[in-house]
Amino acid sequence: MKKTLLESAAAGVITESVKKIASAEGMTPQELNRLIAAGRAVVPVNRIKKLTQPCAIGEGLSVKVNANLGTSPAKYDNRLELNKLKAAVDFGADTVMDLSIGPGLKKTREIILNNSPIPIGTVPIYEAATRAEKKHGSFLKMTAADLIQVITEQAREGVDFFTLHCGVTRKSLRVMETHPRLMGIVSRGGAIMANWIRTNKTENPLFTEFAQILEIMKTYDVTLSLGDGLRPGALADATDRAQLAELRLLGKLAEQARRSGVQVMIEGPGHVPLNQIAKNVQLQKKYCANAPFYVLGPLVCDSGAGYDHITAAIGAGVAAAAGADYLCFVTPSEHLSLPDLEDIKQGVIASRIAARAGDIARGRSRSWELERRFSQARKDRDWESQLSLSLDPKLFTEYRNRTGKPAGTKDVCSMCDKFCSIKLMDNLEDTA
Amino acid sequence: MKKTLLESAAAGVITESVKKIASAEGMTPQELNRLIAAGRAVVPVNRIKKLTQPCAIGEGLSVKVNANLGTSPAKYDNRLELNKLKAAVDFGADTVMDLSIGPGLKKTREIILNNSPIPIGTVPIYEAATRAEKKHGSFLKMTAADLIQVITEQAREGVDFFTLHCGVTRKSLRVMETHPRLMGIVSRGGAIMANWIRTNKTENPLFTEFAQILEIMKTYDVTLSLGDGLRPGALADATDRAQLAELRLLGKLAEQARRSGVQVMIEGPGHVPLNQIAKNVQLQKKYCANAPFYVLGPLVCDSGAGYDHITAAIGAGVAAAAGADYLCFVTPSEHLSLPDLEDIKQGVIASRIAARAGDIARGRSRSWELERRFSQARKDRDWESQLSLSLDPKLFTEYRNRTGKPAGTKDVCSMCDKFCSIKLMDNLEDTA
């Protein structure tokens, strides 16, 4: 069988994508290979594809951002999903996950896969559960074979990474039940699996059939993202026994995946008080032998509905500074409705800010250089350069145009007029 | 002379506002008095006024939020400023600063003072500079007497706290000049003062006449907010020698203010890398004998123009968790234009989220209780309670209404349909 990227990195083979990514990250291909071989970085690209914008996620690399899209039974419009993909890419997402559960989700995925320059992830249990609903009238009648069938099909189609909730097991559920929570399970995949386990009195097939699933993923070189089905959904549940029991298990499964030649990363919370975030990152790195850490938020308040891109950006910034490698965006509509195009944009930008804050805190020289260029343009009142470096040039221009003069006009600003500190300091330098 | 609040607190007198605020904060009036007497908390209320919503700022208290408003020569509309005040109060600001520099700023201030239920702060040098421009053709011809005149008038009018840039001195400017910066001075008041000092070859009158100024402030019991005229305006300038030289001086001036019976707090940065924020808070507390710390942001990226409410919320959350007491909001329009009503709203909400994140991290039980109530309502799919506890009920309703059913409908959500994790877990509990 052809080598996976993990195996070829270990063997010192420099692939084209490793070369390209290493250059973009400012490191040598050898350095990137060492990180991949050690399981400290992953490059999620399905073997059957060539992505125009691949990326690496993990230690020593810039912090990456994922955007979610996907249909629901209440809203399924493939053109909208395609536009969401475009918006996510345009505003700087590094990867996209298609979380569709609406009718025709296979077609939706096909469109996303065919049009994405960046890696695409999925949660195969969604399709398996949806099919079981249709075929047997209930997702509870889904079988292990159904799940493996979906995983095989999606791998063949070219999905680059899978979220699999292998850590929701009878044992970890017992921990949750003996240490009750405010919110219980808030992961959609986790809740599906927990219901399935309890109803069928059968262990999680993603856990029992893990070796077989790894073989399928290896064949297509799909990267594994170990889902945190028991992530806390409220501040009060953060860093509890169930969360940590699952995390320890994910660490063991990650080790097994790496041994099988499958790249692996670990998903993390969720809702976490700001002062517990660094500890969460440290525990993940410790339990999972420094596998890349992919966090959802974390949200530092439960009460931010409508503004959860901000509650999440605060947590994500702190997590990234502490060593989290990959941020799943959270949109303003989180907890309230399916995101629309504007939500996707807001979510990606907020996450990119958090990622940048993390890169800066971790001393990444390219990020410092970008910030320095922006500040130099600000100091020079060079509005054109600021515009070209800004997160959202259209919005930048709208704000600038409030002055009533074109956005690039050097000395117009509606704020301070002659008391502009920058102009004042320029005058002082001129006279000195 | 009648006692100031600082003096009466030290004498163990329990005033009406101390009683009211202590109750709102969940502490005894004696505890609050001890904090005020020790200079660890302030209650900014001008002696001539009775505020319907006073607040205390500092140690052991919930983190507070300030919103800025004010005219500029390019935009002066008192009705708009009044609406900004209302928006700030409605969305939960604890204080407002009127930073007007537009024509008729005295009238603007009068309207704000007459209509505000919360404390109002100003930066008197703005009015003094504006008057000097009018009277002498240049703010550089402003005299010490002009400054003291404005301070006296504004104190008489009922302003509750003043930002005074007493720390921009010949000595601290020399530190900046011998350790050059990318952005120089970005504080408007700081830049005015630096220009004045250098042009007139005269020491800062806010520094030389500090004792006299304290006497005026004492007469009206105006609280002093020591401005950080040399705050960093770029990540590259953060925590540099000039900033710390000024901070040390502010610590000494704070001590003098307290000895004079004047309540005092300290202003802080600015633009600061996330990993330097906690250190900034610790240094402020150390140099300033635990005076309340009032931060502007800090912004964790320079390049966030258009989204600086988010770059600031990340830094503010981290600062609040580390012990900052009072957050000056930053709006999306920061660095680009004067904020409009929507910007004020966005800025206040983002800051409130950061404040809440800080309260949670500091273990404030009332904040934990609020978050717990919100999560319980989420668990119960009690949309009405979530709505009533939300930051922005109108937006909350808009998002909910995307489902096409009324916002309060229990089982409608456009996201997960039958795979809603909360419903799934409810079913599991029902069958168990």
mmCIF file of C-alpha atoms in Angstrom, chain A residues 71-75 101 126 129-130 133 139 176-177 182-188 191-192 194-195 198-199 233-236 271 273-276 300-311 313-314 317-318 321 332-340 343 345-346 349-350 353-354 356-358 360-362 368 370-372 374-376 378-379 383 386 389-392 395-396 399-400 402-403 413-422 424-425 427-428, chain B residues 71-75 101 126 129-130 133 139 176-177 182-188 191-192 194-195 198-199 233-236 271 273-276 300-311 313-314 317-318 321 332-340 343 345-346 349-350 353-354 356-358 360-362 368 370-372 374-376 378-379 383 386 389-392 395-396 399-400 402-403 413-422 424-425 427-428:
data_model
loop_
_atom_site.group_PDB
_atom_site.id
_atom_site.type_symbol
_atom_site.label_atom_id
_atom_site.label_comp_id
_atom_site.label_asym_id
_atom_site.label_seq_id
_atom_site.Cartn_x
_atom_site.Cartn_y
_atom_site.Cartn_z
ATOM 1 C CA THR A 71 -27.667 22.171 5.700
ATOM 2 C CA SER A 72 -30.358 21.181 8.177
ATOM 3 C CA PRO A 73 -33.801 19.662 7.587
ATOM 4 C CA ALA A 74 -35.188 23.185 8.140
ATOM 5 C CA LYS A 75 -32.855 24.810 5.629
ATOM 6 C CA ILE A 101 -27.868 16.859 7.996
ATOM 7 C CA TYR A 126 -24.386 12.525 10.766
ATOM 8 C CA ALA A 129 -27.734 8.592 11.446
ATOM 9 C CA THR A 130 -29.647 10.381 8.699
ATOM 10 C CA GLU A 133 -33.678 7.470 10.020
ATOM 11 C CA PHE A 139 -30.995 6.584 13.974
ATOM 12 C CA MET A 176 -20.670 11.530 33.372
ATOM 13 C CA GLU A 177 -23.621 9.835 35.016
ATOM 14 C CA LEU A 182 -25.706 21.037 34.245
ATOM 15 C CA MET A 183 -25.874 20.637 30.458
ATOM 16 C CA GLY A 184 -25.148 16.953 29.873
ATOM 17 C CA ILE A 185 -23.898 16.318 26.338
ATOM 18 C CA VAL A 186 -23.989 19.217 23.869
ATOM 19 C CA SER A 187 -22.021 17.636 21.042
ATOM 20 C CA ARG A 188 -24.444 16.552 18.330
ATOM 21 C CA ALA A 191 -25.472 12.867 21.910
ATOM 22 C CA ILE A 192 -26.321 10.614 18.948
ATOM 23 C CA ALA A 194 -24.721 8.243 23.762
ATOM 24 C CA ASN A 195 -28.351 7.567 22.846
ATOM 25 C CA ARG A 198 -27.731 3.376 25.978
ATOM 26 C CA THR A 199 -30.630 2.185 23.836
ATOM 27 C CA GLY A 233 -21.588 22.947 27.198
ATOM 28 C CA ALA A 234 -21.697 25.240 30.216
ATOM 29 C CA LEU A 235 -19.050 26.953 32.335
ATOM 30 C CA ALA A 236 -20.235 24.920 35.296
ATOM 31 C CA HIS A 271 -17.567 26.424 27.402
ATOM 32 C CA PRO A 273 -13.942 29.873 32.301
ATOM 33 C CA LEU A 274 -11.043 32.011 31.080
ATOM 34 C CA ASN A 275 -8.818 30.994 33.992
ATOM 35 C CA GLN A 276 -9.174 27.261 33.167
ATOM 36 C CA VAL A 300 -15.850 32.218 28.219
ATOM 37 C CA CYS A 301 -19.511 33.038 28.994
ATOM 38 C CA ASP A 302 -22.684 31.013 28.619
ATOM 39 C CA SER A 303 -24.878 34.082 28.235
ATOM 40 C CA GLY A 304 -23.488 35.603 25.035
ATOM 41 C CA ALA A 305 -26.127 34.329 22.594
ATOM 42 C CA GLY A 306 -26.121 36.637 19.559
ATOM 43 C CA TYR A 307 -22.512 37.592 20.318
ATOM 44 C CA ASP A 308 -20.906 34.195 20.717
ATOM 45 C CA HIS A 309 -18.300 34.982 18.069
ATOM 46 C CA ILE A 310 -16.957 37.375 20.728
ATOM 47 C CA THR A 311 -17.312 35.076 23.760
ATOM 48 C CA ALA A 313 -12.816 34.836 20.306
ATOM 49 C CA ILE A 314 -11.798 35.721 23.854
ATOM 50 C CA GLY A 317 -7.218 33.931 21.824
ATOM 51 C CA VAL A 318 -6.303 32.661 25.275
ATOM 52 C CA ALA A 321 -1.650 31.832 23.244
ATOM 53 C CA PRO A 332 -22.982 35.209 16.194
ATOM 54 C CA SER A 333 -25.908 32.858 15.508
ATOM 55 C CA GLU A 334 -24.443 30.015 17.614
ATOM 56 C CA HIS A 335 -27.092 28.603 19.997
ATOM 57 C CA LEU A 336 -29.848 30.429 18.091
ATOM 58 C CA SER A 337 -30.056 29.453 14.443
ATOM 59 C CA LEU A 338 -28.196 28.097 11.454
ATOM 60 C CA PRO A 339 -25.605 30.681 10.355
ATOM 61 C CA ASP A 340 -26.209 32.748 7.238
ATOM 62 C CA ASP A 343 -22.593 35.014 10.252
ATOM 63 C CA LYS A 345 -18.012 36.095 7.666
ATOM 64 C CA GLN A 346 -18.235 37.403 11.234
ATOM 65 C CA ILE A 349 -12.955 37.161 11.088
ATOM 66 C CA ALA A 350 -13.385 36.864 14.863
ATOM 67 C CA ILE A 353 -8.255 37.766 15.163
ATOM 68 C CA ALA A 354 -7.978 35.199 17.953
ATOM 69 C CA ARG A 356 -3.418 36.229 15.192
ATOM 70 C CA ALA A 357 -3.456 37.160 18.883
ATOM 71 C CA GLY A 358 -2.184 33.654 19.635
ATOM 72 C CA ILE A 360 1.690 37.163 18.387
ATOM 73 C CA ALA A 361 1.721 35.837 21.939
ATOM 74 C CA ARG A 362 3.709 32.808 20.788
ATOM 75 C CA TRP A 368 4.768 40.363 14.324
ATOM 76 C CA LEU A 370 2.437 41.969 9.646
ATOM 77 C CA GLU A 371 1.323 43.865 12.732
ATOM 78 C CA ARG A 372 4.345 46.112 12.474
ATOM 79 C CA PHE A 374 0.000 47.775 9.784
ATOM 80 C CA SER A 375 1.131 50.066 12.591
ATOM 81 C CA GLN A 376 3.726 51.704 10.373
ATOM 82 C CA ARG A 378 -1.128 53.876 10.648
ATOM 83 C CA LYS A 379 1.756 56.041 11.815
ATOM 84 C CA TRP A 383 -4.741 54.613 4.511
ATOM 85 C CA GLN A 386 -3.930 49.867 5.950
ATOM 86 C CA LEU A 389 -3.765 44.804 5.006
ATOM 87 C CA SER A 390 -7.169 44.939 6.712
ATOM 88 C CA LEU A 391 -9.394 41.995 7.588
ATOM 89 C CA ASP A 392 -12.403 43.414 5.769
ATOM 90 C CA LEU A 395 -16.018 47.612 5.923
ATOM 91 C CA PHE A 396 -12.767 49.564 6.347
ATOM 92 C CA TYR A 399 -15.994 53.528 8.003
ATOM 93 C CA ARG A 400 -13.450 55.770 6.347
ATOM 94 C CA ARG A 402 -18.058 58.459 6.894
ATOM 95 C CA THR A 403 -15.677 61.388 6.817
ATOM 96 C CA CYS A 413 -10.343 61.562 9.845
ATOM 97 C CA SER A 414 -13.597 62.316 11.626
ATOM 98 C CA MET A 415 -12.227 61.582 15.056
ATOM 99 C CA CYS A 416 -9.699 64.042 16.336
ATOM 100 C CA ASP A 417 -9.296 66.698 13.649
ATOM 101 C CA LYS A 418 -6.371 68.944 14.553
ATOM 102 C CA PHE A 419 -5.916 67.084 17.847
ATOM 103 C CA CYS A 420 -5.030 63.847 16.093
ATOM 104 C CA SER A 421 -2.180 62.447 18.179
ATOM 105 C CA ILE A 422 -0.406 61.125 15.101
ATOM 106 C CA LEU A 424 0.617 66.224 16.536
ATOM 107 C CA MET A 425 3.571 63.906 16.941
ATOM 108 C CA ASN A 427 4.531 68.132 13.812
ATOM 109 C CA LEU A 428 6.732 67.707 16.823
ATOM 110 C CA THR B 71 -18.389 65.477 19.246
ATOM 111 C CA SER B 72 -15.591 66.405 16.881
ATOM 112 C CA PRO B 73 -15.195 69.453 14.633
ATOM 113 C CA ALA B 74 -16.293 67.196 11.755
ATOM 114 C CA LYS B 75 -19.406 65.965 13.530
ATOM 115 C CA ILE B 101 -13.858 68.569 21.019
ATOM 116 C CA TYR B 126 -9.571 68.977 25.512
ATOM 117 C CA ALA B 129 -6.890 73.238 24.191
ATOM 118 C CA THR B 130 -10.032 74.009 22.210
ATOM 119 C CA GLU B 133 -7.243 77.531 19.737
ATOM 120 C CA PHE B 139 -3.521 75.171 21.771
ATOM 121 C CA MET B 176 10.520 57.884 25.162
ATOM 122 C CA GLU B 177 12.940 59.857 23.043
ATOM 123 C CA LEU B 182 7.078 52.694 16.364
ATOM 124 C CA MET B 183 3.955 54.766 17.079
ATOM 125 C CA GLY B 184 5.153 57.474 19.457
ATOM 126 C CA ILE B 185 2.264 58.919 21.452
ATOM 127 C CA VAL B 186 -1.282 57.862 20.534
ATOM 128 C CA SER B 187 -3.125 59.394 23.475
ATOM 129 C CA ARG B 188 -4.833 62.579 22.312
ATOM 130 C CA ALA B 191 0.128 64.274 22.406
ATOM 131 C CA ILE B 192 -1.345 67.694 23.190
ATOM 132 C CA ALA B 194 3.907 66.588 24.780
ATOM 133 C CA ASN B 195 3.640 69.235 22.064
ATOM 134 C CA ARG B 198 8.347 70.724 23.920
ATOM 135 C CA THR B 199 7.209 73.948 22.272
ATOM 136 C CA GLY B 233 -0.277 52.431 20.399
ATOM 137 C CA ALA B 234 1.287 49.393 18.737
ATOM 138 C CA LEU B 235 2.165 45.898 19.915
ATOM 139 C CA ALA B 236 5.805 46.680 19.247
ATOM 140 C CA HIS B 271 -2.008 47.798 22.343
ATOM 141 C CA PRO B 273 0.427 41.284 23.098
ATOM 142 C CA LEU B 274 -1.837 38.825 24.915
ATOM 143 C CA ASN B 275 1.063 37.243 26.796
ATOM 144 C CA GLN B 276 2.116 40.600 28.294
ATOM 145 C CA VAL B 300 -4.157 42.218 21.130
ATOM 146 C CA CYS B 301 -3.631 42.989 17.418
ATOM 147 C CA ASP B 302 -2.808 46.212 15.595
ATOM 148 C CA SER B 303 -4.469 45.095 12.374
ATOM 149 C CA GLY B 304 -8.076 44.699 13.505
ATOM 150 C CA ALA B 305 -9.449 48.009 12.179
ATOM 151 C CA GLY B 306 -13.210 47.596 11.690
ATOM 152 C CA TYR B 307 -13.223 44.817 14.317
ATOM 153 C CA ASP B 308 -11.364 46.459 17.157
ATOM 154 C CA HIS B 309 -14.218 45.801 19.570
ATOM 155 C CA ILE B 310 -13.104 42.172 19.206
ATOM 156 C CA THR B 311 -9.331 42.740 19.377
ATOM 157 C CA ALA B 313 -12.532 42.324 24.046
ATOM 158 C CA ILE B 314 -9.898 39.578 23.910
ATOM 159 C CA GLY B 317 -11.110 39.674 29.093
ATOM 160 C CA VAL B 318 -7.536 38.644 29.831
ATOM 161 C CA ALA B 321 -9.211 37.981 34.651
ATOM 162 C CA PRO B 332 -15.680 48.695 15.690
ATOM 163 C CA SER B 333 -14.982 52.179 14.307
ATOM 164 C CA GLU B 334 -11.870 52.702 16.467
ATOM 165 C CA HIS B 335 -8.946 53.972 14.334
ATOM 166 C CA LEU B 336 -11.328 54.742 11.441
ATOM 167 C CA SER B 337 -14.051 57.202 12.347
ATOM 168 C CA LEU B 338 -16.135 58.675 15.125
ATOM 169 C CA PRO B 339 -18.485 55.961 16.451
ATOM 170 C CA ASP B 340 -22.155 56.067 15.564
ATOM 171 C CA ASP B 343 -20.819 51.298 17.196
ATOM 172 C CA LYS B 345 -23.894 49.452 21.193
ATOM 173 C CA GLN B 346 -21.376 46.975 19.761
ATOM 174 C CA ILE B 349 -21.710 44.713 24.539
ATOM 175 C CA ALA B 350 -18.216 43.469 23.626
ATOM 176 C CA ILE B 353 -18.712 40.213 27.667
ATOM 177 C CA ALA B 354 -15.058 40.787 28.551
ATOM 178 C CA ARG B 356 -18.248 39.059 32.591
ATOM 179 C CA ALA B 357 -15.446 36.733 31.479
ATOM 180 C CA GLY B 358 -13.211 38.461 34.021
ATOM 181 C CA ILE B 360 -16.205 34.504 36.081
ATOM 182 C CA ALA B 361 -12.454 33.921 36.060
ATOM 183 C CA ARG B 362 -12.162 35.778 39.377
ATOM 184 C CA TRP B 368 -21.488 32.407 38.091
ATOM 185 C CA LEU B 370 -26.210 34.374 36.171
ATOM 186 C CA GLU B 371 -24.336 32.092 33.793
ATOM 187 C CA ARG B 372 -25.791 29.064 35.501
ATOM 188 C CA PHE B 374 -28.690 31.067 31.419
ATOM 189 C CA SER B 375 -27.387 27.542 30.878
ATOM 190 C CA GLN B 376 -30.266 26.044 32.842
ATOM 191 C CA ARG B 378 -30.760 26.595 27.554
ATOM 192 C CA LYS B 379 -30.944 23.048 28.924
ATOM 193 C CA TRP B 383 -36.284 30.477 25.170
ATOM 194 C CA GLN B 386 -32.804 33.058 27.733
ATOM 195 C CA LEU B 389 -31.235 37.243 30.300
ATOM 196 C CA SER B 390 -29.610 38.007 26.946
ATOM 197 C CA LEU B 391 -27.299 40.916 26.134
ATOM 198 C CA ASP B 392 -29.393 42.074 23.195
ATOM 199 C CA LEU B 395 -31.023 40.519 18.132
ATOM 200 C CA PHE B 396 -31.762 37.321 20.040
ATOM 201 C CA TYR B 399 -32.009 35.096 15.162
ATOM 202 C CA ARG B 400 -34.689 32.924 16.702
ATOM 203 C CA ARG B 402 -35.193 32.829 11.341
ATOM 204 C CA THR B 403 -36.817 29.500 12.140
ATOM 205 C CA CYS B 413 -34.557 25.459 16.179
ATOM 206 C CA SER B 414 -33.160 25.659 12.665
ATOM 207 C CA MET B 415 -29.886 24.039 13.576
ATOM 208 C CA CYS B 416 -30.085 20.384 14.465
ATOM 209 C CA ASP B 417 -33.730 19.389 14.122
ATOM 210 C CA LYS B 418 -34.187 15.887 15.540
ATOM 211 C CA PHE B 419 -30.449 15.613 16.153
ATOM 212 C CA CYS B 420 -30.489 18.425 18.703
ATOM 213 C CA SER B 421 -28.165 17.218 21.460
ATOM 214 C CA ILE B 422 -30.357 18.743 24.161
ATOM 215 C CA LEU B 424 -31.593 13.745 22.512
ATOM 216 C CA MET B 425 -30.318 13.912 26.062
ATOM 217 C CA ASN B 427 -35.133 11.644 25.580
ATOM 218 C CA LEU B 428 -32.427 9.573 27.164
#
